[in-house]
């Protein structure tokens, strides 16, 4: 997909003047787009959705290119390249991540534990602490998944 993003950005700059400013702009846009793509993939999006999201952030670069004139002072206009953004197909259901599933199960268990302890002991004014414990456990789970993602 990296090659596809590079090809897309190269096409946007096809008619741009060849000078240090436009090359720098092109590299910056390419780097930012690749970063957006990687963020989307690492957050669980499929390649197609991540690609579409990343390139949709580029927008129309023609005005930026017009600002960078050649050495002669002549402004070279790039052909307008429309950006087509399509929404992910609604028929494809996005699978929740394992982390979200584990956290949802944890909160269900915390709630059941809260109710069981509260009803059996009658100490309603103290059992709310189970929710604070739940938040602590959630941060531990988030940390574990973060470590796992960093190793990959």
Short mmCIF file of N, CA and C in Angstrom, two decimals:
data_model
loop_
_atom_site.label_atom_id
_atom_site.label_comp_id
_atom_site.label_asym_id
_atom_site.label_seq_id
_atom_site.Cartn_x
_atom_site.Cartn_y
_atom_site.Cartn_z
N UNK A 1 0.83 -1.19 0.00
CA UNK A 1 0.00 0.00 0.00
C UNK A 1 0.87 1.25 0.00
N UNK A 2 2.07 1.13 0.54
CA UNK A 2 3.00 2.27 0.55
C UNK A 2 3.26 2.74 -0.88
N UNK A 3 3.45 1.78 -1.80
CA UNK A 3 3.71 2.13 -3.20
C UNK A 3 2.51 2.84 -3.81
N UNK A 4 1.33 2.41 -3.44
CA UNK A 4 0.11 3.02 -3.96
C UNK A 4 -0.01 4.48 -3.49
N UNK A 5 0.32 4.72 -2.22
CA UNK A 5 0.28 6.09 -1.69
C UNK A 5 1.34 6.94 -2.38
N UNK A 6 2.54 6.38 -2.56
CA UNK A 6 3.60 7.13 -3.25
C UNK A 6 3.18 7.48 -4.67
N UNK A 7 2.56 6.53 -5.36
CA UNK A 7 2.11 6.77 -6.73
C UNK A 7 1.05 7.87 -6.76
N UNK A 8 0.17 7.87 -5.78
CA UNK A 8 -0.88 8.88 -5.71
C UNK A 8 -0.27 10.28 -5.52
N UNK A 9 0.67 10.40 -4.59
CA UNK A 9 1.31 11.69 -4.33
C UNK A 9 2.14 12.12 -5.54
N UNK A 10 2.84 11.19 -6.18
CA UNK A 10 3.60 11.51 -7.39
C UNK A 10 2.70 12.06 -8.48
N UNK A 11 1.51 11.50 -8.61
CA UNK A 11 0.55 11.96 -9.61
C UNK A 11 0.09 13.39 -9.30
N UNK A 12 -0.10 13.69 -8.03
CA UNK A 12 -0.50 15.04 -7.64
C UNK A 12 0.56 16.07 -8.03
N UNK A 13 1.83 15.68 -7.99
CA UNK A 13 2.93 16.60 -8.26
C UNK A 13 3.51 16.43 -9.67
N UNK A 14 2.79 15.74 -10.52
CA UNK A 14 3.29 15.44 -11.86
C UNK A 14 3.67 16.72 -12.62
N UNK A 15 2.86 17.75 -12.57
CA UNK A 15 3.12 18.98 -13.32
C UNK A 15 3.69 20.10 -12.47
N UNK A 16 4.12 19.78 -11.29
CA UNK A 16 4.68 20.81 -10.39
C UNK A 16 6.08 21.19 -10.84
N UNK A 17 6.50 22.42 -10.56
CA UNK A 17 7.87 22.81 -10.92
C UNK A 17 8.87 21.98 -10.12
N UNK A 18 9.98 21.67 -10.75
CA UNK A 18 11.00 20.87 -10.08
C UNK A 18 11.97 21.81 -9.39
N UNK A 19 11.67 22.13 -8.12
CA UNK A 19 12.56 22.98 -7.34
C UNK A 19 12.57 22.46 -5.91
N UNK A 20 13.50 22.93 -5.09
CA UNK A 20 13.61 22.40 -3.72
C UNK A 20 12.33 22.56 -2.90
N UNK A 21 11.60 23.67 -3.12
CA UNK A 21 10.40 23.91 -2.32
C UNK A 21 9.32 22.87 -2.61
N UNK A 22 9.09 22.60 -3.90
CA UNK A 22 8.04 21.62 -4.22
C UNK A 22 8.46 20.21 -3.86
N UNK A 23 9.75 19.91 -3.99
CA UNK A 23 10.21 18.57 -3.58
C UNK A 23 10.02 18.40 -2.07
N UNK A 24 10.32 19.45 -1.31
CA UNK A 24 10.13 19.39 0.14
C UNK A 24 8.64 19.24 0.50
N UNK A 25 7.80 20.00 -0.19
CA UNK A 25 6.36 19.91 0.03
C UNK A 25 5.85 18.51 -0.29
N UNK A 26 6.32 17.96 -1.38
CA UNK A 26 5.92 16.61 -1.79
C UNK A 26 6.33 15.58 -0.74
N UNK A 27 7.56 15.68 -0.26
CA UNK A 27 8.05 14.74 0.76
C UNK A 27 7.26 14.88 2.07
N UNK A 28 6.92 16.11 2.42
CA UNK A 28 6.16 16.34 3.65
C UNK A 28 4.75 15.73 3.52
N UNK A 29 4.11 15.96 2.39
CA UNK A 29 2.77 15.40 2.18
C UNK A 29 2.84 13.89 2.16
N UNK A 30 3.85 13.33 1.49
CA UNK A 30 3.99 11.87 1.45
C UNK A 30 4.22 11.31 2.85
N UNK A 31 5.10 11.95 3.62
CA UNK A 31 5.38 11.47 4.99
C UNK A 31 4.15 11.52 5.87
N UNK A 32 3.42 12.64 5.81
CA UNK A 32 2.21 12.79 6.62
C UNK A 32 1.15 11.76 6.22
N UNK A 33 1.02 11.54 4.92
CA UNK A 33 0.02 10.58 4.44
C UNK A 33 0.37 9.16 4.87
N UNK A 34 1.64 8.82 4.77
CA UNK A 34 2.07 7.48 5.22
C UNK A 34 1.87 7.32 6.72
N UNK A 35 2.14 8.39 7.49
CA UNK A 35 1.92 8.33 8.93
C UNK A 35 0.44 8.11 9.25
N UNK A 36 -0.44 8.84 8.55
CA UNK A 36 -1.88 8.66 8.76
C UNK A 36 -2.31 7.24 8.42
N UNK A 37 -1.77 6.71 7.34
CA UNK A 37 -2.09 5.34 6.94
C UNK A 37 -1.66 4.35 8.03
N UNK A 38 -0.43 4.49 8.51
CA UNK A 38 0.07 3.58 9.54
C UNK A 38 -0.75 3.68 10.82
N UNK A 39 -1.16 4.90 11.20
CA UNK A 39 -1.99 5.06 12.39
C UNK A 39 -3.31 4.32 12.24
N UNK A 40 -3.91 4.41 11.08
CA UNK A 40 -5.19 3.76 10.85
C UNK A 40 -5.04 2.25 10.87
N UNK A 41 -3.98 1.73 10.27
CA UNK A 41 -3.74 0.28 10.26
C UNK A 41 -3.49 -0.22 11.67
N UNK A 42 -2.68 0.53 12.44
CA UNK A 42 -2.37 0.09 13.79
C UNK A 42 -3.58 0.18 14.72
N UNK A 43 -4.57 1.01 14.34
CA UNK A 43 -5.77 1.08 15.17
C UNK A 43 -6.81 0.05 14.75
N UNK A 44 -6.45 -0.81 13.80
CA UNK A 44 -7.33 -1.92 13.45
C UNK A 44 -8.10 -1.77 12.15
N UNK A 45 -7.87 -0.70 11.42
CA UNK A 45 -8.58 -0.51 10.15
C UNK A 45 -7.95 -1.41 9.08
N UNK A 46 -8.77 -1.84 8.13
CA UNK A 46 -8.23 -2.63 7.04
C UNK A 46 -7.46 -1.71 6.09
N UNK A 47 -6.64 -2.30 5.21
CA UNK A 47 -5.76 -1.53 4.32
C UNK A 47 -6.53 -0.55 3.45
N UNK A 48 -7.65 -1.00 2.89
CA UNK A 48 -8.41 -0.15 1.97
C UNK A 48 -8.98 1.08 2.69
N UNK A 49 -9.56 0.87 3.84
CA UNK A 49 -10.13 1.97 4.61
C UNK A 49 -9.04 2.92 5.07
N UNK A 50 -7.92 2.37 5.54
CA UNK A 50 -6.79 3.21 5.99
C UNK A 50 -6.25 4.03 4.83
N UNK A 51 -6.13 3.43 3.64
CA UNK A 51 -5.64 4.15 2.46
C UNK A 51 -6.58 5.31 2.12
N UNK A 52 -7.88 5.02 2.07
CA UNK A 52 -8.84 6.06 1.71
C UNK A 52 -8.83 7.20 2.72
N UNK A 53 -8.72 6.87 4.00
CA UNK A 53 -8.67 7.90 5.02
C UNK A 53 -7.41 8.75 4.85
N UNK A 54 -6.28 8.09 4.62
CA UNK A 54 -5.00 8.81 4.52
C UNK A 54 -4.99 9.76 3.33
N UNK A 55 -5.43 9.31 2.16
CA UNK A 55 -5.37 10.20 1.00
C UNK A 55 -6.45 11.27 1.04
N UNK A 56 -7.52 11.01 1.77
CA UNK A 56 -8.57 12.04 1.87
C UNK A 56 -8.06 13.26 2.63
N UNK A 57 -7.05 13.07 3.45
CA UNK A 57 -6.49 14.18 4.21
C UNK A 57 -5.60 15.09 3.38
N UNK A 58 -5.24 14.66 2.18
CA UNK A 58 -4.36 15.47 1.34
C UNK A 58 -5.11 16.66 0.76
N UNK A 59 -6.27 16.40 0.21
CA UNK A 59 -7.05 17.48 -0.39
C UNK A 59 -6.45 17.93 -1.71
N UNK A 60 -6.67 19.18 -2.06
CA UNK A 60 -6.24 19.74 -3.33
C UNK A 60 -4.93 20.49 -3.12
N UNK A 61 -3.85 20.02 -3.75
CA UNK A 61 -2.54 20.63 -3.56
C UNK A 61 -2.21 21.65 -4.64
N UNK A 62 -3.11 21.85 -5.57
CA UNK A 62 -2.83 22.77 -6.69
C UNK A 62 -2.47 24.18 -6.21
N UNK A 63 -3.20 24.69 -5.22
CA UNK A 63 -2.92 26.05 -4.72
C UNK A 63 -1.53 26.12 -4.09
N UNK A 64 -1.15 25.08 -3.37
CA UNK A 64 0.20 25.06 -2.77
C UNK A 64 1.26 25.02 -3.85
N UNK A 65 1.01 24.23 -4.88
CA UNK A 65 1.98 24.11 -5.96
C UNK A 65 2.12 25.45 -6.69
N UNK A 66 1.00 26.16 -6.87
CA UNK A 66 1.04 27.46 -7.55
C UNK A 66 1.92 28.46 -6.81
N UNK A 67 1.99 28.32 -5.49
CA UNK A 67 2.80 29.25 -4.70
C UNK A 67 4.29 29.08 -4.98
N UNK A 68 4.68 27.89 -5.41
CA UNK A 68 6.09 27.63 -5.65
C UNK A 68 6.39 27.82 -7.13
N UNK A 69 6.85 29.02 -7.48
CA UNK A 69 7.17 29.32 -8.87
C UNK A 69 8.54 28.77 -9.21
N UNK A 70 8.77 28.56 -10.48
CA UNK A 70 10.08 28.12 -10.94
C UNK A 70 11.08 29.26 -10.80
N UNK A 71 12.33 29.01 -11.14
CA UNK A 71 13.39 30.03 -11.02
C UNK A 71 13.09 31.26 -11.88
N UNK A 72 12.36 31.05 -12.98
CA UNK A 72 12.07 32.17 -13.87
C UNK A 72 10.95 33.05 -13.34
N UNK A 73 10.31 32.63 -12.26
CA UNK A 73 9.20 33.39 -11.72
C UNK A 73 7.87 32.97 -12.32
N UNK A 74 7.92 32.09 -13.28
CA UNK A 74 6.69 31.62 -13.93
C UNK A 74 6.01 30.59 -13.05
N UNK A 75 4.72 30.74 -12.88
CA UNK A 75 3.96 29.79 -12.07
C UNK A 75 3.44 28.71 -13.00
N UNK A 76 3.75 27.50 -12.66
CA UNK A 76 3.30 26.36 -13.45
C UNK A 76 2.09 25.78 -12.76
N UNK A 77 0.98 25.77 -13.44
CA UNK A 77 -0.25 25.25 -12.84
C UNK A 77 -0.32 23.75 -13.05
N UNK A 78 -0.63 23.06 -12.00
CA UNK A 78 -0.82 21.62 -12.11
C UNK A 78 -2.24 21.35 -12.55
N UNK A 79 -2.42 20.23 -13.22
CA UNK A 79 -3.77 19.84 -13.58
C UNK A 79 -4.53 19.50 -12.31
N UNK A 80 -5.77 19.85 -12.29
CA UNK A 80 -6.59 19.58 -11.11
C UNK A 80 -6.80 18.09 -10.97
N UNK A 81 -6.47 17.57 -9.82
CA UNK A 81 -6.66 16.16 -9.56
C UNK A 81 -7.66 16.02 -8.44
N UNK A 82 -8.87 15.58 -8.77
CA UNK A 82 -9.87 15.47 -7.72
C UNK A 82 -9.55 14.31 -6.77
N UNK A 83 -9.92 14.50 -5.54
CA UNK A 83 -9.75 13.46 -4.54
C UNK A 83 -11.10 12.83 -4.30
N UNK A 84 -11.18 11.55 -4.56
CA UNK A 84 -12.43 10.84 -4.36
C UNK A 84 -12.36 10.10 -3.04
N UNK A 85 -13.27 10.43 -2.16
CA UNK A 85 -13.31 9.78 -0.86
C UNK A 85 -14.59 8.97 -0.79
N UNK A 86 -14.43 7.70 -0.58
CA UNK A 86 -15.61 6.86 -0.44
C UNK A 86 -15.64 6.30 0.96
N UNK A 87 -16.82 6.17 1.47
CA UNK A 87 -17.00 5.61 2.80
C UNK A 87 -16.80 4.10 2.72
N UNK A 88 -16.32 3.48 3.79
CA UNK A 88 -16.22 2.04 3.80
C UNK A 88 -17.60 1.42 3.59
N UNK A 89 -17.61 0.30 2.91
CA UNK A 89 -18.88 -0.35 2.65
C UNK A 89 -19.56 -0.72 3.96
N UNK A 90 -20.84 -0.41 4.03
CA UNK A 90 -21.57 -0.68 5.26
C UNK A 90 -21.87 -2.15 5.44
N UNK A 91 -21.79 -2.91 4.35
CA UNK A 91 -22.07 -4.34 4.48
C UNK A 91 -20.95 -5.07 5.21
N UNK A 92 -19.76 -4.49 5.14
CA UNK A 92 -18.64 -5.08 5.87
C UNK A 92 -18.66 -4.57 7.29
N UNK A 93 -18.94 -5.44 8.23
CA UNK A 93 -18.94 -5.03 9.63
C UNK A 93 -17.52 -5.05 10.13
N UNK A 94 -17.15 -3.96 10.80
CA UNK A 94 -15.82 -3.89 11.36
C UNK A 94 -15.78 -4.71 12.64
N UNK A 95 -14.81 -5.57 12.73
CA UNK A 95 -14.67 -6.40 13.91
C UNK A 95 -14.09 -5.57 15.04
N UNK A 96 -14.66 -5.70 16.22
CA UNK A 96 -14.07 -4.98 17.35
C UNK A 96 -12.72 -5.60 17.70
N UNK A 97 -11.82 -4.80 18.19
CA UNK A 97 -10.50 -5.31 18.53
C UNK A 97 -10.58 -6.17 19.79
N UNK A 98 -9.60 -7.02 19.95
CA UNK A 98 -9.54 -7.89 21.12
C UNK A 98 -9.51 -7.06 22.39
N UNK A 99 -8.81 -5.94 22.36
CA UNK A 99 -8.73 -5.07 23.53
C UNK A 99 -10.12 -4.58 23.93
N UNK A 100 -10.92 -4.15 22.98
CA UNK A 100 -12.26 -3.65 23.29
C UNK A 100 -13.13 -4.77 23.85
N UNK A 101 -12.98 -5.96 23.33
CA UNK A 101 -13.75 -7.09 23.83
C UNK A 101 -13.37 -7.40 25.28
N UNK A 102 -12.06 -7.43 25.54
CA UNK A 102 -11.59 -7.74 26.91
C UNK A 102 -12.07 -6.67 27.89
N UNK A 103 -12.01 -5.41 27.49
CA UNK A 103 -12.45 -4.32 28.38
C UNK A 103 -13.96 -4.40 28.62
N UNK A 104 -14.73 -4.72 27.59
CA UNK A 104 -16.18 -4.84 27.76
C UNK A 104 -16.53 -5.98 28.71
N UNK A 105 -15.86 -7.10 28.56
CA UNK A 105 -16.09 -8.24 29.47
C UNK A 105 -15.70 -7.86 30.90
N UNK A 106 -14.56 -7.15 31.03
CA UNK A 106 -14.12 -6.73 32.35
C UNK A 106 -15.15 -5.86 33.04
N UNK A 107 -15.74 -4.87 32.30
CA UNK A 107 -16.73 -3.98 32.91
C UNK A 107 -17.99 -4.74 33.30
N UNK A 108 -18.38 -5.72 32.50
CA UNK A 108 -19.55 -6.54 32.87
C UNK A 108 -19.27 -7.29 34.17
N UNK A 109 -18.08 -7.85 34.28
CA UNK A 109 -17.72 -8.58 35.50
C UNK A 109 -17.64 -7.64 36.70
N UNK A 110 -17.09 -6.45 36.51
CA UNK A 110 -17.01 -5.47 37.60
C UNK A 110 -18.42 -5.14 38.10
N UNK A 111 -19.35 -4.94 37.18
CA UNK A 111 -20.71 -4.60 37.56
C UNK A 111 -21.38 -5.74 38.33
N UNK A 112 -21.16 -6.97 37.86
CA UNK A 112 -21.74 -8.14 38.56
C UNK A 112 -21.13 -8.25 39.96
N UNK A 113 -19.82 -8.08 40.07
CA UNK A 113 -19.16 -8.15 41.38
C UNK A 113 -19.70 -7.06 42.29
N UNK A 114 -19.88 -5.86 41.75
CA UNK A 114 -20.44 -4.75 42.54
C UNK A 114 -21.82 -5.11 43.09
N UNK A 115 -22.68 -5.63 42.22
CA UNK A 115 -24.04 -5.99 42.67
C UNK A 115 -24.02 -7.11 43.70
N UNK A 116 -23.21 -8.14 43.45
CA UNK A 116 -23.16 -9.28 44.38
C UNK A 116 -22.66 -8.82 45.76
N UNK A 117 -21.58 -8.06 45.78
CA UNK A 117 -21.04 -7.59 47.06
C UNK A 117 -22.04 -6.66 47.75
N UNK A 118 -22.65 -5.77 47.00
CA UNK A 118 -23.58 -4.80 47.59
C UNK A 118 -24.80 -5.49 48.18
N UNK A 119 -25.38 -6.45 47.44
CA UNK A 119 -26.57 -7.12 47.96
C UNK A 119 -26.25 -8.05 49.13
N UNK A 120 -25.11 -8.70 49.07
CA UNK A 120 -24.81 -9.64 50.16
C UNK A 120 -24.35 -8.93 51.43
N UNK A 121 -23.66 -7.82 51.31
CA UNK A 121 -23.17 -7.14 52.50
C UNK A 121 -24.05 -5.97 52.93
N UNK A 122 -24.78 -5.40 51.98
CA UNK A 122 -25.60 -4.24 52.29
C UNK A 122 -24.80 -2.97 52.49
N UNK A 123 -23.51 -3.00 52.14
CA UNK A 123 -22.63 -1.85 52.33
C UNK A 123 -22.57 -1.03 51.05
N UNK A 124 -23.69 -0.51 50.62
CA UNK A 124 -23.79 0.21 49.36
C UNK A 124 -22.89 1.45 49.33
N UNK A 125 -22.70 2.07 50.48
CA UNK A 125 -21.91 3.30 50.46
C UNK A 125 -20.41 3.05 50.31
N UNK A 126 -19.99 1.78 50.39
CA UNK A 126 -18.57 1.46 50.23
C UNK A 126 -18.28 0.66 48.96
N UNK A 127 -19.25 -0.06 48.45
CA UNK A 127 -18.99 -0.96 47.33
C UNK A 127 -18.76 -0.25 46.00
N UNK A 128 -19.03 1.03 45.94
CA UNK A 128 -18.77 1.79 44.70
C UNK A 128 -17.28 1.80 44.38
N UNK A 129 -16.45 1.48 45.36
CA UNK A 129 -15.00 1.43 45.17
C UNK A 129 -14.64 0.38 44.11
N UNK A 130 -15.51 -0.60 43.91
CA UNK A 130 -15.23 -1.62 42.88
C UNK A 130 -15.07 -0.97 41.51
N UNK A 131 -15.76 0.14 41.25
CA UNK A 131 -15.63 0.81 39.96
C UNK A 131 -14.26 1.50 39.84
N UNK A 132 -13.75 2.01 40.95
CA UNK A 132 -12.40 2.57 40.93
C UNK A 132 -11.37 1.49 40.64
N UNK A 133 -11.59 0.33 41.24
CA UNK A 133 -10.71 -0.81 40.98
C UNK A 133 -10.82 -1.20 39.49
N UNK A 134 -12.05 -1.12 38.97
CA UNK A 134 -12.26 -1.42 37.55
C UNK A 134 -11.46 -0.50 36.64
N UNK A 135 -11.42 0.81 36.96
CA UNK A 135 -10.63 1.74 36.17
C UNK A 135 -9.15 1.39 36.23
N UNK A 136 -8.67 1.01 37.39
CA UNK A 136 -7.27 0.62 37.52
C UNK A 136 -6.97 -0.61 36.66
N UNK A 137 -7.87 -1.58 36.70
CA UNK A 137 -7.69 -2.79 35.90
C UNK A 137 -7.71 -2.45 34.41
N UNK A 138 -8.59 -1.52 34.01
CA UNK A 138 -8.66 -1.13 32.61
C UNK A 138 -7.33 -0.52 32.16
N UNK A 139 -6.72 0.32 32.99
CA UNK A 139 -5.43 0.90 32.63
C UNK A 139 -4.35 -0.18 32.49
N UNK A 140 -4.42 -1.20 33.33
CA UNK A 140 -3.47 -2.31 33.23
C UNK A 140 -3.68 -3.04 31.91
N UNK A 141 -4.93 -3.31 31.56
CA UNK A 141 -5.24 -3.99 30.30
C UNK A 141 -4.76 -3.15 29.11
N UNK A 142 -5.03 -1.85 29.15
CA UNK A 142 -4.57 -0.97 28.07
C UNK A 142 -3.04 -1.00 27.94
N UNK A 143 -2.36 -1.01 29.07
CA UNK A 143 -0.90 -1.06 29.05
C UNK A 143 -0.38 -2.35 28.47
N UNK A 144 -1.02 -3.46 28.82
CA UNK A 144 -0.60 -4.76 28.28
C UNK A 144 -0.77 -4.78 26.76
N UNK A 145 -1.92 -4.31 26.27
CA UNK A 145 -2.14 -4.29 24.83
C UNK A 145 -1.19 -3.32 24.13
N UNK A 146 -0.86 -2.23 24.77
CA UNK A 146 0.10 -1.27 24.19
C UNK A 146 1.46 -1.93 24.05
N UNK A 147 1.90 -2.67 25.05
CA UNK A 147 3.17 -3.37 24.98
C UNK A 147 3.16 -4.41 23.87
N UNK A 148 2.06 -5.13 23.75
CA UNK A 148 1.94 -6.14 22.69
C UNK A 148 2.01 -5.48 21.33
N UNK A 149 1.33 -4.35 21.15
CA UNK A 149 1.35 -3.65 19.86
C UNK A 149 2.73 -3.10 19.53
N UNK A 150 3.49 -2.67 20.53
CA UNK A 150 4.83 -2.14 20.29
C UNK A 150 5.78 -3.23 19.85
N UNK A 151 5.59 -4.45 20.35
CA UNK A 151 6.46 -5.56 19.97
C UNK A 151 6.21 -5.99 18.53
N UNK A 152 5.00 -5.72 18.04
CA UNK A 152 4.68 -6.11 16.66
C UNK A 152 5.16 -5.06 15.78
#
